[in-house]
PDB file of C-alpha atoms in Angstrom:
ATOM      1  CA  GLY A 147      -4.483 -22.787  -1.214  1.00  0.00           C
ATOM      2  CA  GLN A 148      -0.657 -23.912  -0.240  1.00  0.00           C
ATOM      3  CA  GLN A 149      -0.531 -24.752   3.387  1.00  0.00           C
ATOM      4  CA  LEU A 150       2.686 -25.086   5.374  1.00  0.00           C
ATOM      5  CA  ASN A 151       2.362 -27.575   8.686  1.00  0.00           C
ATOM      6  CA  GLN A 152       4.646 -26.571  11.251  1.00  0.00           C
ATOM      7  CA  SER A 153       5.335 -28.201  14.193  1.00  0.00           C
ATOM      8  CA  PRO A 154       5.581 -28.213  17.468  1.00  0.00           C
ATOM      9  CA  GLN A 155       3.646 -25.580  17.700  1.00  0.00           C
ATOM     10  CA  SER A 156       5.491 -24.289  21.159  1.00  0.00           C
ATOM     11  CA  MET A 157       8.472 -25.329  22.971  1.00  0.00           C
ATOM     12  CA  PHE A 158       9.955 -24.831  26.551  1.00  0.00           C
ATOM     13  CA  ILE A 159      13.450 -25.796  27.106  1.00  0.00           C
ATOM     14  CA  GLN A 160      16.406 -24.893  29.646  1.00  0.00           C
ATOM     15  CA  GLU A 161      19.148 -22.863  28.344  1.00  0.00           C
ATOM     16  CA  GLY A 162      21.933 -24.365  26.695  1.00  0.00           C
ATOM     17  CA  GLU A 163      19.698 -27.294  25.379  1.00  0.00           C
ATOM     18  CA  ASP A 164      19.602 -27.570  21.328  1.00  0.00           C
ATOM     19  CA  VAL A 165      16.044 -26.837  19.417  1.00  0.00           C
ATOM     20  CA  SER A 166      14.631 -28.405  16.619  1.00  0.00           C
ATOM     21  CA  MET A 167      11.643 -27.578  14.521  1.00  0.00           C
ATOM     22  CA  ASN A 168      10.033 -28.365  10.834  1.00  0.00           C
ATOM     23  CA  CYS A 169       7.679 -27.429   8.384  1.00  0.00           C
ATOM     24  CA  THR A 170       5.698 -29.590   5.697  1.00  0.00           C
ATOM     25  CA  SER A 171       4.132 -29.209   3.147  1.00  0.00           C
ATOM     26  CA  SER A 172       1.997 -30.780   0.397  1.00  0.00           C
ATOM     27  CA  SER A 173       3.147 -28.903  -2.454  1.00  0.00           C
ATOM     28  CA  ILE A 174       6.382 -27.854  -3.750  1.00  0.00           C
ATOM     29  CA  PHE A 175       8.137 -24.450  -2.947  1.00  0.00           C
ATOM     30  CA  ASN A 176      11.109 -22.892  -4.756  1.00  0.00           C
ATOM     31  CA  THR A 177      12.763 -22.093  -1.963  1.00  0.00           C
ATOM     32  CA  TRP A 178      12.277 -21.663   1.792  1.00  0.00           C
ATOM     33  CA  LEU A 179      12.678 -19.195   4.570  1.00  0.00           C
ATOM     34  CA  TRP A 180      12.957 -19.313   8.426  1.00  0.00           C
ATOM     35  CA  TYR A 181      11.929 -16.176  10.291  1.00  0.00           C
ATOM     36  CA  LYS A 182      12.146 -15.101  13.528  1.00  0.00           C
ATOM     37  CA  GLN A 183       9.396 -12.394  14.875  1.00  0.00           C
ATOM     38  CA  ASP A 184       9.501 -11.183  18.230  1.00  0.00           C
ATOM     39  CA  PRO A 185       6.455  -9.395  19.861  1.00  0.00           C
ATOM     40  CA  GLY A 186       5.305  -6.441  18.292  1.00  0.00           C
ATOM     41  CA  GLU A 187       7.848  -6.575  15.450  1.00  0.00           C
ATOM     42  CA  GLY A 188       8.139  -7.548  12.087  1.00  0.00           C
ATOM     43  CA  PRO A 189       9.734 -11.049  11.300  1.00  0.00           C
ATOM     44  CA  VAL A 190      13.596 -11.121  10.662  1.00  0.00           C
ATOM     45  CA  LEU A 191      15.127 -13.585   8.430  1.00  0.00           C
ATOM     46  CA  LEU A 192      17.669 -15.776   9.697  1.00  0.00           C
ATOM     47  CA  ILE A 193      18.053 -18.539   6.664  1.00  0.00           C
ATOM     48  CA  ALA A 194      17.156 -18.762   3.214  1.00  0.00           C
ATOM     49  CA  LEU A 195      17.460 -22.096   1.099  1.00  0.00           C
ATOM     50  CA  TYR A 196      17.450 -22.279  -2.563  1.00  0.00           C
ATOM     51  CA  LYS A 197      18.367 -25.760  -3.423  1.00  0.00           C
ATOM     52  CA  ALA A 198      16.722 -29.241  -2.655  1.00  0.00           C
ATOM     53  CA  GLY A 199      19.004 -30.977  -0.338  1.00  0.00           C
ATOM     54  CA  GLU A 200      20.738 -27.578   0.603  1.00  0.00           C
ATOM     55  CA  LEU A 201      21.935 -27.488   4.372  1.00  0.00           C
ATOM     56  CA  THR A 202      23.153 -23.742   5.513  1.00  0.00           C
ATOM     57  CA  SER A 203      24.008 -22.631   8.891  1.00  0.00           C
ATOM     58  CA  ASN A 204      24.258 -18.875  10.177  1.00  0.00           C
ATOM     59  CA  GLY A 205      25.605 -19.164  14.042  1.00  0.00           C
ATOM     60  CA  ARG A 206      23.848 -21.653  15.817  1.00  0.00           C
ATOM     61  CA  LEU A 207      21.167 -22.148  13.400  1.00  0.00           C
ATOM     62  CA  THR A 208      21.308 -25.179  11.266  1.00  0.00           C
ATOM     63  CA  ALA A 209      18.227 -25.581   8.074  1.00  0.00           C
ATOM     64  CA  GLN A 210      17.759 -27.754   5.655  1.00  0.00           C
ATOM     65  CA  PHE A 211      15.752 -27.786   2.201  1.00  0.00           C
ATOM     66  CA  GLY A 212      14.134 -31.464   1.801  1.00  0.00           C
ATOM     67  CA  ILE A 213      15.168 -33.297  -0.919  1.00  0.00           C
ATOM     68  CA  THR A 214      11.560 -33.427  -2.417  1.00  0.00           C
ATOM     69  CA  ARG A 215      11.240 -29.801  -1.888  1.00  0.00           C
ATOM     70  CA  LYS A 216       8.196 -30.137   0.426  1.00  0.00           C
ATOM     71  CA  ASP A 217      10.176 -29.994   4.015  1.00  0.00           C
ATOM     72  CA  SER A 218      12.573 -28.321   5.881  1.00  0.00           C
ATOM     73  CA  PHE A 219      13.938 -28.057   9.451  1.00  0.00           C
ATOM     74  CA  LEU A 220      15.628 -25.653  11.472  1.00  0.00           C
ATOM     75  CA  ASN A 221      17.832 -26.692  14.232  1.00  0.00           C
ATOM     76  CA  ILE A 222      18.953 -24.145  17.109  1.00  0.00           C
ATOM     77  CA  SER A 223      22.046 -25.336  19.089  1.00  0.00           C
ATOM     78  CA  ALA A 224      22.960 -24.216  22.870  1.00  0.00           C
ATOM     79  CA  SER A 225      20.084 -22.068  23.147  1.00  0.00           C
ATOM     80  CA  ILE A 226      20.261 -18.678  25.064  1.00  0.00           C
ATOM     81  CA  PRO A 227      17.270 -16.483  26.562  1.00  0.00           C
ATOM     82  CA  SER A 228      17.604 -13.859  23.588  1.00  0.00           C
ATOM     83  CA  ASP A 229      16.549 -17.271  21.165  1.00  0.00           C
ATOM     84  CA  VAL A 230      12.857 -16.514  22.717  1.00  0.00           C
ATOM     85  CA  GLY A 231      10.590 -15.701  20.280  1.00  0.00           C
ATOM     86  CA  ILE A 232       8.184 -17.164  17.178  1.00  0.00           C
ATOM     87  CA  TYR A 233       9.729 -18.852  14.235  1.00  0.00           C
ATOM     88  CA  PHE A 234       8.334 -19.365  10.941  1.00  0.00           C
ATOM     89  CA  CYS A 235       9.178 -21.090   8.163  1.00  0.00           C
ATOM     90  CA  ALA A 236       7.888 -19.870   4.702  1.00  0.00           C
ATOM     91  CA  GLY A 237       8.162 -21.130   1.182  1.00  0.00           C
ATOM     92  CA  THR A 238       7.772 -19.191  -1.901  1.00  0.00           C
ATOM     93  CA  SER A 239       5.997 -20.141  -5.086  1.00  0.00           C
ATOM     94  CA  TYR A 240       4.957 -17.828  -7.656  1.00  0.00           C
ATOM     95  CA  GLY A 241       6.585 -14.978  -6.243  1.00  0.00           C
ATOM     96  CA  LYS A 242       4.586 -15.309  -2.677  1.00  0.00           C
ATOM     97  CA  LEU A 243       5.366 -16.427   0.452  1.00  0.00           C
ATOM     98  CA  THR A 244       3.236 -18.568   2.317  1.00  0.00           C
ATOM     99  CA  PHE A 245       3.882 -18.855   6.328  1.00  0.00           C
ATOM    100  CA  GLY A 246       3.874 -21.989   8.532  1.00  0.00           C
ATOM    101  CA  GLN A 247       1.471 -21.748  11.580  1.00  0.00           C
ATOM    102  CA  GLY A 248       4.961 -21.117  13.887  1.00  0.00           C
ATOM    103  CA  THR A 249       6.676 -22.302  16.491  1.00  0.00           C
ATOM    104  CA  ILE A 250       6.598 -20.332  19.738  1.00  0.00           C
ATOM    105  CA  LEU A 251       9.990 -20.709  21.938  1.00  0.00           C
ATOM    106  CA  THR A 252      10.695 -20.072  25.318  1.00  0.00           C
ATOM    107  CA  VAL A 253      13.871 -20.475  27.116  1.00  0.00           C
ATOM    108  CA  HIS A 254      14.548 -20.887  31.087  1.00  0.00           C
ATOM    109  CA  PRO A 255      17.439 -19.447  32.228  1.00  0.00           C
TER     110      PRO A 255
ATOM    111  CA  GLY B   2      20.852  -2.822   3.414  1.00  0.00           C
ATOM    112  CA  ALA B   3      17.326  -3.972   2.567  1.00  0.00           C
ATOM    113  CA  VAL B   4      15.592  -1.769   5.257  1.00  0.00           C
ATOM    114  CA  VAL B   5      11.609  -1.655   4.815  1.00  0.00           C
ATOM    115  CA  SER B   6      10.271   1.145   7.263  1.00  0.00           C
ATOM    116  CA  GLN B   7       6.188   1.165   8.123  1.00  0.00           C
ATOM    117  CA  HIS B   8       4.462   3.759   9.811  1.00  0.00           C
ATOM    118  CA  PRO B   9       2.855   4.511  11.840  1.00  0.00           C
ATOM    119  CA  SER B  10       3.904   1.773  14.312  1.00  0.00           C
ATOM    120  CA  TRP B  11       0.497   1.759  15.965  1.00  0.00           C
ATOM    121  CA  VAL B  12      -2.768   3.858  15.665  1.00  0.00           C
ATOM    122  CA  ILE B  13      -6.217   3.842  17.400  1.00  0.00           C
ATOM    123  CA  CYS B  14      -9.321   4.927  15.534  1.00  0.00           C
ATOM    124  CA  LYS B  15     -12.877   5.109  16.158  1.00  0.00           C
ATOM    125  CA  SER B  16     -15.314   2.937  14.197  1.00  0.00           C
ATOM    126  CA  GLY B  17     -16.447   4.600  11.230  1.00  0.00           C
ATOM    127  CA  THR B  18     -12.960   6.279  10.478  1.00  0.00           C
ATOM    128  CA  SER B  19     -10.039   5.735   7.672  1.00  0.00           C
ATOM    129  CA  VAL B  20      -6.665   4.833   8.591  1.00  0.00           C
ATOM    130  CA  LYS B  21      -3.721   4.871   6.263  1.00  0.00           C
ATOM    131  CA  ILE B  22      -0.408   2.934   6.559  1.00  0.00           C
ATOM    132  CA  GLU B  23       2.891   3.445   4.521  1.00  0.00           C
ATOM    133  CA  CYS B  24       5.638   0.993   3.812  1.00  0.00           C
ATOM    134  CA  ARG B  25       8.600   2.289   2.138  1.00  0.00           C
ATOM    135  CA  SER B  26      11.922   0.177   0.892  1.00  0.00           C
ATOM    136  CA  LEU B  27      14.529   2.982   1.792  1.00  0.00           C
ATOM    137  CA  ASP B  28      17.606   1.564   0.340  1.00  0.00           C
ATOM    138  CA  PHE B  29      16.125  -0.642  -2.770  1.00  0.00           C
ATOM    139  CA  GLN B  30      13.311  -0.284  -5.145  1.00  0.00           C
ATOM    140  CA  ALA B  31      10.857  -2.879  -4.406  1.00  0.00           C
ATOM    141  CA  THR B  32       8.354  -3.243  -7.716  1.00  0.00           C
ATOM    142  CA  THR B  33       6.269  -5.496  -5.337  1.00  0.00           C
ATOM    143  CA  MET B  34       5.032  -5.707  -2.038  1.00  0.00           C
ATOM    144  CA  PHE B  35       3.060  -7.377   0.304  1.00  0.00           C
ATOM    145  CA  TRP B  36       0.394  -6.582   2.890  1.00  0.00           C
ATOM    146  CA  TYR B  37      -0.295  -9.151   5.686  1.00  0.00           C
ATOM    147  CA  ARG B  38      -2.693  -9.599   8.392  1.00  0.00           C
ATOM    148  CA  GLN B  39      -1.703 -10.979  11.872  1.00  0.00           C
ATOM    149  CA  PHE B  40      -4.318 -12.054  14.699  1.00  0.00           C
ATOM    150  CA  PRO B  41      -2.640 -12.806  18.214  1.00  0.00           C
ATOM    151  CA  LYS B  42      -0.467 -15.851  18.435  1.00  0.00           C
ATOM    152  CA  GLN B  43      -1.336 -16.501  14.633  1.00  0.00           C
ATOM    153  CA  SER B  44       0.867 -16.648  11.660  1.00  0.00           C
ATOM    154  CA  LEU B  45       0.662 -14.106   8.533  1.00  0.00           C
ATOM    155  CA  MET B  46      -2.176 -14.197   6.438  1.00  0.00           C
ATOM    156  CA  LEU B  47      -1.405 -12.240   3.253  1.00  0.00           C
ATOM    157  CA  MET B  48      -3.929 -10.051   2.362  1.00  0.00           C
ATOM    158  CA  ALA B  49      -2.837  -8.434  -1.002  1.00  0.00           C
ATOM    159  CA  THR B  50      -0.069  -7.837  -3.804  1.00  0.00           C
ATOM    160  CA  SER B  51       1.074  -4.655  -4.396  1.00  0.00           C
ATOM    161  CA  ASN B  52       2.603  -4.093  -7.851  1.00  0.00           C
ATOM    162  CA  GLU B  53       4.118  -0.825  -8.594  1.00  0.00           C
ATOM    163  CA  GLY B  54       2.071   1.356 -11.294  1.00  0.00           C
ATOM    164  CA  SER B  55      -0.955  -1.265 -11.196  1.00  0.00           C
ATOM    165  CA  LYS B  56      -3.849  -2.603  -9.386  1.00  0.00           C
ATOM    166  CA  ALA B  57      -3.161  -4.605  -6.272  1.00  0.00           C
ATOM    167  CA  THR B  58      -4.133  -8.511  -6.587  1.00  0.00           C
ATOM    168  CA  TYR B  59      -6.055  -9.557  -3.644  1.00  0.00           C
ATOM    169  CA  GLU B  60      -6.388 -12.532  -1.636  1.00  0.00           C
ATOM    170  CA  GLN B  61      -9.836 -14.846  -1.597  1.00  0.00           C
ATOM    171  CA  GLY B  62     -11.835 -13.199   1.013  1.00  0.00           C
ATOM    172  CA  VAL B  63     -10.146  -9.837   1.363  1.00  0.00           C
ATOM    173  CA  GLU B  64     -12.404  -6.905   0.509  1.00  0.00           C
ATOM    174  CA  LYS B  65     -10.792  -4.731  -2.146  1.00  0.00           C
ATOM    175  CA  ASP B  66     -13.064  -1.990  -1.425  1.00  0.00           C
ATOM    176  CA  LYS B  67     -11.950  -2.025   2.257  1.00  0.00           C
ATOM    177  CA  PHE B  68      -8.331  -2.741   1.856  1.00  0.00           C
ATOM    178  CA  LEU B  69      -7.534   0.077  -0.554  1.00  0.00           C
ATOM    179  CA  ILE B  70      -3.595  -0.733  -1.640  1.00  0.00           C
ATOM    180  CA  ASN B  71      -1.666   2.101  -3.747  1.00  0.00           C
ATOM    181  CA  HIS B  72       1.918   1.287  -5.132  1.00  0.00           C
ATOM    182  CA  ALA B  73       2.578   4.649  -6.693  1.00  0.00           C
ATOM    183  CA  SER B  74       6.400   4.546  -6.906  1.00  0.00           C
ATOM    184  CA  LEU B  75       8.955   1.889  -6.549  1.00  0.00           C
ATOM    185  CA  THR B  76       9.696   2.853  -2.900  1.00  0.00           C
ATOM    186  CA  LEU B  77       5.979   3.312  -1.104  1.00  0.00           C
ATOM    187  CA  SER B  78       2.819   1.510  -0.990  1.00  0.00           C
ATOM    188  CA  THR B  79      -0.159   2.301   1.403  1.00  0.00           C
ATOM    189  CA  LEU B  80      -2.422   0.081   2.654  1.00  0.00           C
ATOM    190  CA  THR B  81      -5.950   2.295   3.677  1.00  0.00           C
ATOM    191  CA  VAL B  82      -8.625   0.636   6.095  1.00  0.00           C
ATOM    192  CA  THR B  83     -11.439   2.317   4.954  1.00  0.00           C
ATOM    193  CA  SER B  84     -14.627   2.604   7.452  1.00  0.00           C
ATOM    194  CA  ALA B  85     -12.885   0.622  10.022  1.00  0.00           C
ATOM    195  CA  HIS B  86     -14.756  -1.654  12.903  1.00  0.00           C
ATOM    196  CA  PRO B  87     -13.394  -3.235  15.603  1.00  0.00           C
ATOM    197  CA  GLU B  88     -12.930  -6.498  14.059  1.00  0.00           C
ATOM    198  CA  ASP B  89     -10.315  -4.759  11.881  1.00  0.00           C
ATOM    199  CA  SER B  90      -8.008  -4.508  14.713  1.00  0.00           C
ATOM    200  CA  SER B  91      -5.342  -6.386  14.290  1.00  0.00           C
ATOM    201  CA  PHE B  92      -1.271  -6.468  13.514  1.00  0.00           C
ATOM    202  CA  TYR B  93      -0.597  -5.287   9.710  1.00  0.00           C
ATOM    203  CA  ILE B  94       2.760  -5.980   7.995  1.00  0.00           C
ATOM    204  CA  CYS B  95       4.112  -5.019   4.735  1.00  0.00           C
ATOM    205  CA  SER B  96       7.281  -6.993   2.939  1.00  0.00           C
ATOM    206  CA  ALA B  97       8.701  -5.698   0.306  1.00  0.00           C
ATOM    207  CA  ARG B  98      10.576  -7.851  -2.539  1.00  0.00           C
ATOM    208  CA  ARG B  99      14.368  -6.643  -4.190  1.00  0.00           C
ATOM    209  CA  THR B 100      14.001  -7.572  -7.860  1.00  0.00           C
ATOM    210  CA  GLY B 101      15.537 -10.500  -9.137  1.00  0.00           C
ATOM    211  CA  LEU B 102      16.660 -11.848  -5.815  1.00  0.00           C
ATOM    212  CA  ASN B 103      14.947 -14.866  -4.450  1.00  0.00           C
ATOM    213  CA  TYR B 104      15.330 -14.502  -0.775  1.00  0.00           C
ATOM    214  CA  GLY B 105      14.759 -10.481  -1.096  1.00  0.00           C
ATOM    215  CA  TYR B 106      11.743 -10.326   1.284  1.00  0.00           C
ATOM    216  CA  THR B 107      11.884  -7.770   3.751  1.00  0.00           C
ATOM    217  CA  PHE B 108       9.243  -7.299   6.058  1.00  0.00           C
ATOM    218  CA  GLY B 109       8.484  -4.187   7.916  1.00  0.00           C
ATOM    219  CA  SER B 110       8.072  -3.848  11.521  1.00  0.00           C
ATOM    220  CA  GLY B 111       4.431  -3.940  11.795  1.00  0.00           C
ATOM    221  CA  THR B 112       1.194  -1.675  12.614  1.00  0.00           C
ATOM    222  CA  ARG B 113      -0.629  -2.291  15.327  1.00  0.00           C
ATOM    223  CA  LEU B 114      -4.290  -1.076  14.515  1.00  0.00           C
ATOM    224  CA  THR B 115      -7.130  -0.710  17.176  1.00  0.00           C
ATOM    225  CA  VAL B 116     -10.371   0.779  16.587  1.00  0.00           C
ATOM    226  CA  VAL B 117     -12.639   1.422  19.115  1.00  0.00           C
TER     227      VAL B 117
END
């Protein structure tokens, strides 16, 4: 089946630092989505990308849909402690969501 | 808008018993819902796609007789774990897709199942 390769697996950063994570795939996806999951909760949508090359921001978050439709990145600027959690990329194809492996983000005050 | 309610949030059951998990879209109609399973520190793995009024479509390797899915209305899908075993212990999450919108995948808050 389709797979998304997400990196890095984990990040330990200081408050105020910028963060970057990305996803790649051998398959083309129609849309790319970025989610954040807190412990014991379901994923919450952060940013949705619909067009190849699209660059979208949501507050301190910026994400881009790769021109080949096979990759995407998420940047978080000026991290704060509440950014802690697991970030997942996800791609849609034929109506289904496929998730990346997740990036565990730890922010030290 | 686009709220999905999942119940219960956690459940403990004995081996051999069955457990039903409900997923409701509260403010929109969802012709399609999805059920995921997530083990600790792992990603969400799609188990099945639930279509209103028809049989669910299961992913490869998922036992349809063990994980019974019913999507009887446009706002409710249920997952029943039958004859539960300790290896079924996991975090189960549902998702509902809003009709006509690409990004309309809203997730429930998950159900922590522990089989003892």
